[in-house]
Amino acid sequence: MIRRPMVFLSALIFLLTIGLTWMGWLDAYSQLILMFMGVNIILSASLNLINGYMGEFSCGHAGFMAVGAYVTSLLTVWFFTEGSPLGPSLLNPQGAVILFPFLLLLGGLAAALAGLMVAIPSFRTRGDYLAIITLAANYIIKSAIENIQIIGGARGFMGMKRVVNGMEDFFNLPWMLIWIGLFVFLTILLIKRFVGSTYGKGILAIREDEISAEIMGVNTQKTKMVAFMFSSGLAGISGGLFAHILGYINPGSFTIMKSTEAMVMVYLGGMGSLSGSVLSAVLLTLILELLRPLQVLKWVVVPLLLFLLMLFRPEGLLGHRELTDVFPRLGRFFRPKGQDEHVV
């Protein structure tokens, strides 16, 4: 559980960022970097739930991100903008201020259902089948989107910028920054609670030894499906936010390259480490921005960094530890008194 001082500190930083943005002291580029950091934190933490905490290997999270991005975008554009492929708008554009988070959750739900369809055949067997099936699912989702003309096909889908403008017309606030900050907080909180719950303990038991977990009474198949749906749903939410930051998406945004980017964040931060996921998402976002002048060459430099990391620190920056394990004094901000040292 997060202690009150940490909640107050996070809220203070969040409100300070919103205040600086509202007063125009934070330029558009800095806001964009902060928003991409938030999206990457959600994506990295969601994948770490499968690859790190559960010990399975998923490598197609960009597909679930695409489902969330397209479903959320279709709903928001249909509800709040004129001239969408689905007909006239259903509601006043300013209504997006209230309904946007609910439509974002619907996008996450659609991604979770897509995750269930992948999980059912994958978890009937043991081994590396999940990696192969998630990779195939990524390609299937991308190819399907490319061939659905009502959502733009390979050309892509746009109109989300008008939805964001509608929110800003209602009240001049950096709404996307606000939604991303709230959903990052909710993601971290939910994953912490989930990992600490009965299901979470079952996930950790599966990672250590699946057969022993079954003998001890863990319904391994059901537990893995629930965790995978939860992870896919969070990836879908990150996709919905990503689409509304850019205002435009196409299938090329959700290729295996995007899935690889998510995996790099997980392995850079450390398997089974929530704070590692946050740290690596921030670091990789900054590294990619610093390397942007290199254009295509940056995709040579980034894998090279990963190669060096695997050689000299294969467990990642934090491994299966949290920041509170590396810096015990931070524990006073996160742990209630008397709580076990290994639970952050």
Short mmCIF file of N, CA, C and O in Angstrom, two decimals, residues 41-89:
data_model
loop_
_atom_site.label_atom_id
_atom_site.label_comp_id
_atom_site.label_asym_id
_atom_site.label_seq_id
_atom_site.Cartn_x
_atom_site.Cartn_y
_atom_site.Cartn_z
N ILE A 41 4.86 4.16 -19.34
CA ILE A 41 4.80 3.57 -17.99
C ILE A 41 3.66 2.55 -17.92
O ILE A 41 3.83 1.44 -17.42
N ILE A 42 2.48 2.93 -18.45
CA ILE A 42 1.34 2.00 -18.42
C ILE A 42 1.65 0.75 -19.25
O ILE A 42 1.41 -0.39 -18.81
N LEU A 43 2.22 0.95 -20.45
CA LEU A 43 2.53 -0.19 -21.32
C LEU A 43 3.58 -1.11 -20.70
O LEU A 43 3.42 -2.34 -20.68
N SER A 44 4.63 -0.52 -20.17
CA SER A 44 5.72 -1.30 -19.58
C SER A 44 5.24 -2.07 -18.35
O SER A 44 5.54 -3.26 -18.18
N ALA A 45 4.48 -1.40 -17.48
CA ALA A 45 3.99 -2.06 -16.25
C ALA A 45 3.03 -3.19 -16.60
O ALA A 45 3.04 -4.25 -15.96
N SER A 46 2.19 -2.99 -17.64
CA SER A 46 1.24 -4.03 -18.02
C SER A 46 1.97 -5.27 -18.55
O SER A 46 1.60 -6.40 -18.22
N LEU A 47 3.00 -5.06 -19.35
CA LEU A 47 3.75 -6.22 -19.88
C LEU A 47 4.56 -6.90 -18.79
O LEU A 47 4.73 -8.12 -18.80
N ASN A 48 5.05 -6.12 -17.85
CA ASN A 48 5.85 -6.70 -16.75
C ASN A 48 5.00 -7.65 -15.90
O ASN A 48 5.52 -8.59 -15.30
N LEU A 49 3.69 -7.41 -15.86
CA LEU A 49 2.81 -8.30 -15.11
C LEU A 49 2.88 -9.73 -15.67
O LEU A 49 2.84 -10.71 -14.92
N ILE A 50 3.00 -9.85 -16.99
CA ILE A 50 3.07 -11.17 -17.63
C ILE A 50 4.51 -11.69 -17.67
O ILE A 50 4.81 -12.79 -17.20
N ASN A 51 5.40 -10.89 -18.24
CA ASN A 51 6.79 -11.36 -18.44
C ASN A 51 7.59 -11.39 -17.14
O ASN A 51 8.47 -12.23 -16.99
N GLY A 52 7.31 -10.48 -16.24
CA GLY A 52 8.10 -10.39 -15.02
C GLY A 52 7.49 -11.12 -13.85
O GLY A 52 8.09 -12.03 -13.29
N TYR A 53 6.25 -10.76 -13.48
CA TYR A 53 5.63 -11.35 -12.29
C TYR A 53 5.16 -12.79 -12.54
O TYR A 53 5.27 -13.63 -11.65
N MET A 54 4.62 -13.07 -13.75
CA MET A 54 4.07 -14.40 -13.99
C MET A 54 5.09 -15.34 -14.61
O MET A 54 4.90 -16.56 -14.61
N GLY A 55 6.17 -14.80 -15.20
CA GLY A 55 7.21 -15.65 -15.76
C GLY A 55 6.89 -16.22 -17.12
O GLY A 55 7.58 -17.12 -17.60
N GLU A 56 5.82 -15.74 -17.78
CA GLU A 56 5.52 -16.17 -19.15
C GLU A 56 6.19 -15.19 -20.10
O GLU A 56 6.78 -14.19 -19.67
N PHE A 57 6.10 -15.46 -21.40
CA PHE A 57 6.77 -14.57 -22.36
C PHE A 57 5.78 -14.14 -23.43
O PHE A 57 5.44 -14.91 -24.33
N SER A 58 5.31 -12.90 -23.30
CA SER A 58 4.40 -12.32 -24.29
C SER A 58 5.18 -11.31 -25.12
O SER A 58 5.92 -10.49 -24.57
N CYS A 59 5.04 -11.37 -26.43
CA CYS A 59 5.79 -10.41 -27.26
C CYS A 59 4.90 -9.77 -28.33
O CYS A 59 5.37 -9.46 -29.41
N GLY A 60 3.60 -9.59 -28.00
CA GLY A 60 2.73 -8.95 -28.98
C GLY A 60 1.81 -7.93 -28.35
O GLY A 60 0.67 -7.75 -28.80
N HIS A 61 2.30 -7.22 -27.33
CA HIS A 61 1.42 -6.28 -26.61
C HIS A 61 0.97 -5.10 -27.48
O HIS A 61 -0.03 -4.48 -27.18
N ALA A 62 1.72 -4.81 -28.54
CA ALA A 62 1.30 -3.71 -29.42
C ALA A 62 -0.05 -4.01 -30.07
O ALA A 62 -0.81 -3.09 -30.39
N GLY A 63 -0.36 -5.30 -30.26
CA GLY A 63 -1.66 -5.67 -30.83
C GLY A 63 -2.80 -5.26 -29.92
O GLY A 63 -3.81 -4.70 -30.37
N PHE A 64 -2.65 -5.52 -28.60
CA PHE A 64 -3.70 -5.13 -27.65
C PHE A 64 -3.77 -3.60 -27.52
O PHE A 64 -4.84 -3.03 -27.33
N MET A 65 -2.61 -2.98 -27.63
CA MET A 65 -2.57 -1.51 -27.62
C MET A 65 -3.37 -0.96 -28.81
O MET A 65 -4.12 0.02 -28.67
N ALA A 66 -3.22 -1.63 -29.97
CA ALA A 66 -3.95 -1.20 -31.18
C ALA A 66 -5.46 -1.35 -31.00
O ALA A 66 -6.22 -0.45 -31.38
N VAL A 67 -5.89 -2.45 -30.39
CA VAL A 67 -7.33 -2.66 -30.17
C VAL A 67 -7.89 -1.53 -29.30
O VAL A 67 -8.91 -0.91 -29.61
N GLY A 68 -7.20 -1.23 -28.20
CA GLY A 68 -7.65 -0.15 -27.31
C GLY A 68 -7.64 1.19 -28.01
O GLY A 68 -8.57 2.00 -27.85
N ALA A 69 -6.60 1.44 -28.81
CA ALA A 69 -6.48 2.73 -29.50
C ALA A 69 -7.62 2.92 -30.49
O ALA A 69 -8.26 3.98 -30.53
N TYR A 70 -7.90 1.90 -31.30
CA TYR A 70 -8.93 2.05 -32.32
C TYR A 70 -10.35 2.07 -31.72
O TYR A 70 -11.19 2.87 -32.16
N VAL A 71 -10.62 1.23 -30.73
CA VAL A 71 -11.96 1.22 -30.14
C VAL A 71 -12.24 2.54 -29.43
O VAL A 71 -13.30 3.16 -29.63
N THR A 72 -11.29 3.01 -28.63
CA THR A 72 -11.48 4.29 -27.93
C THR A 72 -11.64 5.44 -28.93
O THR A 72 -12.53 6.29 -28.79
N SER A 73 -10.79 5.45 -29.96
CA SER A 73 -10.85 6.54 -30.94
C SER A 73 -12.16 6.54 -31.71
O SER A 73 -12.77 7.59 -31.92
N LEU A 74 -12.60 5.34 -32.12
CA LEU A 74 -13.88 5.26 -32.84
C LEU A 74 -15.03 5.79 -31.98
O LEU A 74 -15.89 6.54 -32.47
N LEU A 75 -15.04 5.39 -30.72
CA LEU A 75 -16.13 5.82 -29.84
C LEU A 75 -16.09 7.32 -29.59
O LEU A 75 -17.13 7.99 -29.67
N THR A 76 -14.91 7.86 -29.29
CA THR A 76 -14.85 9.31 -28.99
C THR A 76 -15.17 10.14 -30.22
O THR A 76 -15.89 11.14 -30.14
N VAL A 77 -14.65 9.73 -31.38
CA VAL A 77 -14.91 10.49 -32.61
C VAL A 77 -16.39 10.38 -32.99
O VAL A 77 -17.02 11.36 -33.40
N TRP A 78 -16.97 9.19 -32.84
CA TRP A 78 -18.40 9.00 -33.15
C TRP A 78 -19.27 9.81 -32.19
O TRP A 78 -20.23 10.48 -32.60
N PHE A 79 -18.95 9.81 -30.92
CA PHE A 79 -19.77 10.49 -29.92
C PHE A 79 -19.67 12.02 -30.01
O PHE A 79 -20.65 12.71 -29.80
N PHE A 80 -18.46 12.52 -30.31
CA PHE A 80 -18.24 13.96 -30.07
C PHE A 80 -17.84 14.78 -31.29
O PHE A 80 -17.59 15.97 -31.15
N THR A 81 -17.72 14.17 -32.47
CA THR A 81 -17.31 14.98 -33.63
C THR A 81 -18.27 14.76 -34.79
O THR A 81 -18.86 13.69 -34.95
N GLU A 82 -18.38 15.78 -35.63
CA GLU A 82 -19.22 15.70 -36.83
C GLU A 82 -18.41 15.06 -37.96
O GLU A 82 -17.18 15.19 -38.01
N GLY A 83 -19.12 14.38 -38.86
CA GLY A 83 -18.48 13.85 -40.05
C GLY A 83 -17.63 12.62 -39.81
O GLY A 83 -16.73 12.33 -40.60
N SER A 84 -17.89 11.89 -38.72
CA SER A 84 -17.12 10.67 -38.48
C SER A 84 -17.64 9.57 -39.41
O SER A 84 -18.75 9.66 -39.94
N PRO A 85 -16.87 8.48 -39.61
CA PRO A 85 -17.33 7.39 -40.50
C PRO A 85 -18.62 6.75 -40.02
O PRO A 85 -19.32 6.11 -40.79
N LEU A 86 -18.97 6.91 -38.75
CA LEU A 86 -20.16 6.27 -38.20
C LEU A 86 -21.37 7.19 -38.20
O LEU A 86 -22.43 6.85 -37.66
N GLY A 87 -21.24 8.38 -38.79
CA GLY A 87 -22.39 9.28 -38.88
C GLY A 87 -22.23 10.52 -38.01
O GLY A 87 -21.13 10.79 -37.50
N PRO A 88 -23.33 11.28 -37.84
CA PRO A 88 -23.24 12.53 -37.05
C PRO A 88 -22.94 12.25 -35.58
O PRO A 88 -23.17 11.15 -35.08
N SER A 89 -22.44 13.29 -34.91
CA SER A 89 -22.08 13.11 -33.50
C SER A 89 -23.32 12.86 -32.66
O SER A 89 -24.41 13.38 -32.94
#
